[in-house]
Tab-separated table of N, CA and C in Angstrom:
chain	number	residue	atom	x	y	z
X	1	MET	N	0.856	-1.177	0.000
X	1	MET	CA	0.000	0.000	0.000
X	1	MET	C	0.901	1.239	0.000
X	2	SER	N	0.538	2.221	-0.824
X	2	SER	CA	1.358	3.426	-0.913
X	2	SER	C	1.174	4.301	0.332
X	3	PHE	N	2.117	5.190	0.522
X	3	PHE	CA	2.057	6.086	1.675
X	3	PHE	C	0.798	6.947	1.633
X	4	ALA	N	0.438	7.438	0.450
X	4	ALA	CA	-0.756	8.281	0.319
X	4	ALA	C	-2.023	7.514	0.724
X	5	LYS	N	-2.104	6.264	0.331
X	5	LYS	CA	-3.275	5.455	0.700
X	5	LYS	C	-3.311	5.200	2.199
X	6	GLN	N	-2.156	4.998	2.816
X	6	GLN	CA	-2.105	4.802	4.265
X	6	GLN	C	-2.577	6.051	5.000
X	7	VAL	N	-2.111	7.206	4.533
X	7	VAL	CA	-2.523	8.465	5.158
X	7	VAL	C	-4.027	8.667	5.001
X	8	LYS	N	-4.544	8.403	3.800
X	8	LYS	CA	-5.986	8.559	3.557
X	8	LYS	C	-6.781	7.600	4.438
X	9	ASN	N	-6.358	6.348	4.526
X	9	ASN	CA	-7.064	5.378	5.365
X	9	ASN	C	-7.038	5.789	6.833
X	10	ASN	N	-5.894	6.290	7.306
X	10	ASN	CA	-5.810	6.770	8.689
X	10	ASN	C	-6.763	7.928	8.923
X	11	LEU	N	-6.808	8.858	7.985
X	11	LEU	CA	-7.712	9.996	8.106
X	11	LEU	C	-9.169	9.545	8.140
X	12	LEU	N	-9.537	8.627	7.270
X	12	LEU	CA	-10.915	8.126	7.249
X	12	LEU	C	-11.266	7.394	8.542
X	13	GLU	N	-10.320	6.661	9.106
X	13	GLU	CA	-10.547	5.992	10.392
X	13	GLU	C	-10.757	7.009	11.513
X	14	ILE	N	-9.959	8.061	11.504
X	14	ILE	CA	-10.105	9.102	12.524
X	14	ILE	C	-11.470	9.777	12.409
X	15	ILE	N	-11.882	10.098	11.187
X	15	ILE	CA	-13.189	10.729	10.978
X	15	ILE	C	-14.306	9.796	11.430
X	16	SER	N	-14.174	8.513	11.133
X	16	SER	CA	-15.192	7.544	11.575
X	16	SER	C	-15.276	7.498	13.093
X	17	GLY	N	-14.133	7.548	13.752
X	17	GLY	CA	-14.122	7.571	15.211
X	17	GLY	C	-14.744	8.841	15.762
X	18	MET	N	-14.450	9.969	15.125
X	18	MET	CA	-15.040	11.246	15.550
X	18	MET	C	-16.556	11.242	15.355
X	19	ALA	N	-17.017	10.572	14.296
X	19	ALA	CA	-18.446	10.548	13.991
X	19	ALA	C	-19.252	9.799	15.047
X	20	LEU	N	-18.600	8.951	15.823
X	20	LEU	CA	-19.306	8.237	16.889
X	20	LEU	C	-19.741	9.185	18.006
X	21	HIS	N	-19.016	10.293	18.172
X	21	HIS	CA	-19.323	11.270	19.222
X	21	HIS	C	-19.205	12.691	18.679
X	22	PRO	N	-20.087	13.080	17.748
X	22	PRO	CA	-19.982	14.422	17.152
X	22	PRO	C	-20.224	15.539	18.165
X	23	GLU	N	-20.878	15.224	19.269
X	23	GLU	CA	-21.143	16.244	20.292
X	23	GLU	C	-19.850	16.793	20.897
X	24	ASN	N	-18.780	16.024	20.836
X	24	ASN	CA	-17.499	16.487	21.357
X	24	ASN	C	-16.834	17.527	20.459
X	25	PHE	N	-17.345	17.678	19.235
X	25	PHE	CA	-16.704	18.550	18.262
X	25	PHE	C	-17.643	19.627	17.740
X	26	SER	N	-18.703	19.914	18.462
X	26	SER	CA	-19.659	20.922	18.007
X	26	SER	C	-19.839	22.005	19.049
X	27	LYS	N	-20.270	23.162	18.563
X	27	LYS	CA	-20.454	24.306	19.443
X	27	LYS	C	-21.703	24.155	20.309
X	28	HIS	N	-22.751	23.577	19.739
X	28	HIS	CA	-24.016	23.361	20.450
X	28	HIS	C	-24.322	21.861	20.435
X	29	PRO	N	-23.698	21.096	21.320
X	29	PRO	CA	-23.807	19.629	21.253
X	29	PRO	C	-25.221	19.095	21.427
X	30	GLU	N	-26.077	19.841	22.105
X	30	GLU	CA	-27.440	19.343	22.311
X	30	GLU	C	-28.286	19.411	21.046
X	31	THR	N	-27.887	20.226	20.058
X	31	THR	CA	-28.691	20.357	18.844
X	31	THR	C	-27.919	20.074	17.555
X	32	ASP	N	-26.616	20.308	17.531
X	32	ASP	CA	-25.843	20.113	16.308
X	32	ASP	C	-25.753	18.633	15.947
X	33	PHE	N	-26.026	18.323	14.693
X	33	PHE	CA	-25.928	16.972	14.132
X	33	PHE	C	-26.854	15.968	14.820
X	34	THR	N	-27.999	16.428	15.303
X	34	THR	CA	-28.931	15.505	15.944
X	34	THR	C	-30.038	15.057	14.987
X	35	ARG	N	-30.270	15.817	13.909
X	35	ARG	CA	-31.316	15.445	12.952
X	35	ARG	C	-30.702	14.896	11.678
X	36	ASN	N	-31.500	14.147	10.927
X	36	ASN	CA	-31.036	13.625	9.646
X	36	ASN	C	-30.958	14.763	8.642
X	37	ARG	N	-29.789	14.992	8.094
X	37	ARG	CA	-29.550	16.045	7.115
X	37	ARG	C	-28.724	15.489	5.968
X	38	LYS	N	-28.677	16.231	4.859
X	38	LYS	CA	-27.849	15.814	3.736
X	38	LYS	C	-26.376	15.851	4.088
X	39	LEU	N	-25.987	16.783	4.940
X	39	LEU	CA	-24.594	16.882	5.370
X	39	LEU	C	-24.494	16.457	6.830
X	40	ASP	N	-24.317	15.171	7.045
X	40	ASP	CA	-24.115	14.709	8.410
X	40	ASP	C	-22.667	15.003	8.813
X	41	PHE	N	-22.301	14.654	10.001
X	41	PHE	CA	-20.986	15.009	10.538
X	41	PHE	C	-19.834	14.508	9.666
X	42	PRO	N	-19.776	13.209	9.335
X	42	PRO	CA	-18.640	12.751	8.519
X	42	PRO	C	-18.628	13.389	7.125
X	43	SER	N	-19.797	13.545	6.516
X	43	SER	CA	-19.849	14.153	5.184
X	43	SER	C	-19.355	15.588	5.209
X	44	LEU	N	-19.699	16.321	6.260
X	44	LEU	CA	-19.230	17.696	6.381
X	44	LEU	C	-17.708	17.738	6.496
X	45	LEU	N	-17.125	16.836	7.269
X	45	LEU	CA	-15.666	16.798	7.382
X	45	LEU	C	-15.020	16.427	6.054
X	46	TYR	N	-15.583	15.427	5.344
X	46	TYR	CA	-15.046	15.055	4.042
X	46	TYR	C	-15.112	16.235	3.077
X	47	LEU	N	-16.230	16.956	3.106
X	47	LEU	CA	-16.400	18.109	2.220
X	47	LEU	C	-15.357	19.176	2.511
X	48	ILE	N	-15.182	19.514	3.764
X	48	ILE	CA	-14.221	20.551	4.132
X	48	ILE	C	-12.809	20.147	3.718
X	49	ILE	N	-12.450	18.897	3.931
X	49	ILE	CA	-11.112	18.431	3.588
X	49	ILE	C	-10.896	18.423	2.074
X	50	SER	N	-11.930	18.093	1.316
X	50	SER	CA	-11.770	17.953	-0.132
X	50	SER	C	-11.992	19.252	-0.906
X	51	MET	N	-12.386	20.319	-0.239
X	51	MET	CA	-12.646	21.571	-0.944
X	51	MET	C	-11.379	22.120	-1.574
X	52	GLU	N	-11.568	22.704	-2.743
X	52	GLU	CA	-10.459	23.310	-3.456
X	52	GLU	C	-10.662	24.825	-3.457
X	53	THR	N	-10.362	25.477	-4.554
X	53	THR	CA	-10.416	26.936	-4.579
X	53	THR	C	-11.691	27.482	-5.207
X	54	GLY	N	-12.668	26.630	-5.479
X	54	GLY	CA	-13.908	27.086	-6.093
X	54	GLY	C	-14.837	27.736	-5.087
X	55	THR	N	-15.946	28.225	-5.583
X	55	THR	CA	-16.952	28.804	-4.700
X	55	THR	C	-17.608	27.686	-3.899
X	56	VAL	N	-18.269	28.046	-2.830
X	56	VAL	CA	-18.951	27.040	-2.006
X	56	VAL	C	-19.986	26.308	-2.850
X	57	LYS	N	-20.721	27.036	-3.677
X	57	LYS	CA	-21.729	26.412	-4.539
X	57	LYS	C	-21.085	25.370	-5.456
X	58	ASP	N	-20.002	25.740	-6.112
X	58	ASP	CA	-19.333	24.801	-7.021
X	58	ASP	C	-18.773	23.600	-6.281
X	59	GLU	N	-18.214	23.830	-5.103
X	59	GLU	CA	-17.647	22.725	-4.320
X	59	GLU	C	-18.745	21.770	-3.844
X	60	LEU	N	-19.890	22.312	-3.428
X	60	LEU	CA	-21.010	21.453	-3.020
X	60	LEU	C	-21.519	20.642	-4.206
X	61	LEU	N	-21.667	21.270	-5.348
X	61	LEU	CA	-22.132	20.549	-6.536
X	61	LEU	C	-21.160	19.432	-6.907
X	62	LYS	N	-19.870	19.729	-6.859
X	62	LYS	CA	-18.868	18.716	-7.190
X	62	LYS	C	-18.893	17.578	-6.166
X	63	PHE	N	-19.012	17.916	-4.882
X	63	PHE	CA	-19.022	16.906	-3.822
X	63	PHE	C	-20.205	15.950	-3.967
X	64	PHE	N	-21.372	16.500	-4.379
X	64	PHE	CA	-22.578	15.691	-4.545
X	64	PHE	C	-22.756	15.218	-5.981
X	65	SER	N	-21.679	15.242	-6.768
X	65	SER	CA	-21.689	14.762	-8.157
X	65	SER	C	-22.779	15.441	-8.980
X	66	TYR	N	-22.966	16.728	-8.766
X	66	TYR	CA	-23.911	17.552	-9.524
X	66	TYR	C	-25.330	17.012	-9.477
X	67	ASP	N	-25.695	16.418	-8.362
X	67	ASP	CA	-27.049	15.908	-8.140
X	67	ASP	C	-28.014	17.073	-7.946
X	68	LYS	N	-29.243	16.931	-8.445
X	68	LYS	CA	-30.217	18.012	-8.310
X	68	LYS	C	-30.639	18.233	-6.862
X	69	ASP	N	-30.400	17.260	-5.983
X	69	ASP	CA	-30.762	17.391	-4.557
X	69	ASP	C	-29.573	17.805	-3.704
X	70	THR	N	-28.651	18.543	-4.289
X	70	THR	CA	-27.480	19.012	-3.551
X	70	THR	C	-27.901	19.901	-2.391
X	71	ALA	N	-27.183	19.793	-1.294
X	71	ALA	CA	-27.505	20.607	-0.110
X	71	ALA	C	-27.423	22.081	-0.427
């Protein structure tokens, strides 16, 4: 396995572990990430990490593969 794949796998494992207790990483733990949304905790972290230099709209469209139900 290449070094890049190891780093990516480690990052994904860390995000998965964080997703078990999102209340530890939110400003309002009693309400943040408690309802079903298009951008749940792990998806939001993946989006932030994968964002490039485009506008937020373009980055969201790219992240959701240009789906009409984009957040």
